[in-house]
Amino acid sequence: NISGGTLRFRDLTDGGELIATQINFKITDFESGEPFEIQLEAAVNAAQPNLQLRSWIGSIAEHRDFRDVRLAGELNATDLDLGKINKALPRLRRALPRALRFDGIYTIKELKFKGTLNNLSLKGAVTGTDASFRFE
């Protein structure tokens, strides 16, 4: 568990930077071969917390590719700049399915997700500013 944490990531090859503060992260019931719960709240490139995630993941032991692990949960965010996050974390962007792409600044309300990263269903409200979204 993390309480009040800070993360600063800077890609020295292209200068992309991600700063997350006020990180509260909790994993519940983590055991090999069993589903577990995560809760995350953080201020991502912001002064106040603007990201909340609650998810159930697993079991991870039965899958070699993390994109095939079952997950479900809910995501909320306010003024989250996914363009900056994509630039700072290009490996994260490459790890997501090609059919799922976000760029721009988003406010996300009660976005429920279920399935796997390779076969994901989404339901909720997403609004963007100078944004693009692709989900096939």
Coordinates of N, CA, C and O in Angstrom, one line a residue, residues 7 9 17 19 24 42 50 54 56-57 63 70 79 82 84 98 110 119 127:
L7 N 5.4 10.2 -7.7 CA 6.1 9.6 -8.8 C 6.5 10.6 -9.8 O 5.7 11.4 -10.2
F9 N 8.5 10.7 -13.5 CA 9.1 9.9 -14.5 C 9.5 10.8 -15.7 O 8.6 11.6 -16.1
E17 N 7.6 13.9 -19.7 CA 7.6 13.8 -18.2 C 6.2 13.6 -17.7 O 5.3 14.2 -18.2
I19 N 4.3 13.5 -13.8 CA 4.5 13.7 -12.4 C 3.1 13.4 -11.7 O 2.1 13.9 -12.1
N24 N -2.4 7.5 -3.5 CA -2.9 6.5 -2.6 C -3.3 5.3 -3.4 O -4.1 5.3 -4.3
A42 N -4.9 9.7 -7.4 CA -3.6 10.4 -7.6 C -3.9 11.8 -8.3 O -4.9 11.9 -9.0
N50 N -6.9 14.0 -9.5 CA -7.8 14.0 -10.7 C -8.0 12.7 -11.3 O -8.5 12.6 -12.4
R54 N -10.7 2.0 -9.5 CA -11.0 0.8 -8.7 C -11.2 -0.3 -9.6 O -12.0 -0.2 -10.6
W56 N -10.8 -4.9 -10.2 CA -10.6 -6.2 -9.8 C -9.9 -6.9 -11.0 O -10.3 -6.8 -12.1
I57 N -8.8 -7.6 -10.7 CA -7.9 -8.1 -11.7 C -7.7 -9.6 -11.4 O -7.4 -10.0 -10.2
H63 N -2.4 -16.7 -17.1 CA -2.2 -16.1 -18.4 C -0.7 -15.7 -18.5 O -0.2 -15.1 -17.7
R70 N -8.3 -11.2 -17.0 CA -9.7 -10.6 -16.8 C -9.6 -9.4 -15.8 O -8.8 -9.4 -14.9
D79 N -9.9 16.5 -16.0 CA -8.9 17.2 -16.7 C -7.6 16.4 -16.8 O -6.5 16.9 -16.5
L82 N -4.2 13.0 -21.4 CA -3.7 11.8 -21.9 C -2.7 11.9 -23.0 O -1.9 11.0 -23.2
K84 N -0.2 14.1 -22.9 CA 1.1 14.2 -22.1 C 1.5 12.8 -21.5 O 2.7 12.5 -21.5
R98 N -4.1 -1.9 -30.0 CA -4.1 -0.8 -31.0 C -5.5 -0.2 -31.2 O -5.6 0.9 -31.6
E110 N -17.5 7.8 -14.2 CA -18.1 6.5 -14.0 C -17.9 5.6 -15.2 O -18.9 4.9 -15.6
N119 N -10.0 -7.6 -25.2 CA -11.4 -7.7 -25.5 C -12.2 -7.0 -24.4 O -12.7 -7.6 -23.5
T127 N -15.8 13.0 -21.8 CA -15.7 14.3 -22.5 C -14.3 14.7 -22.7 O -13.5 14.4 -21.9

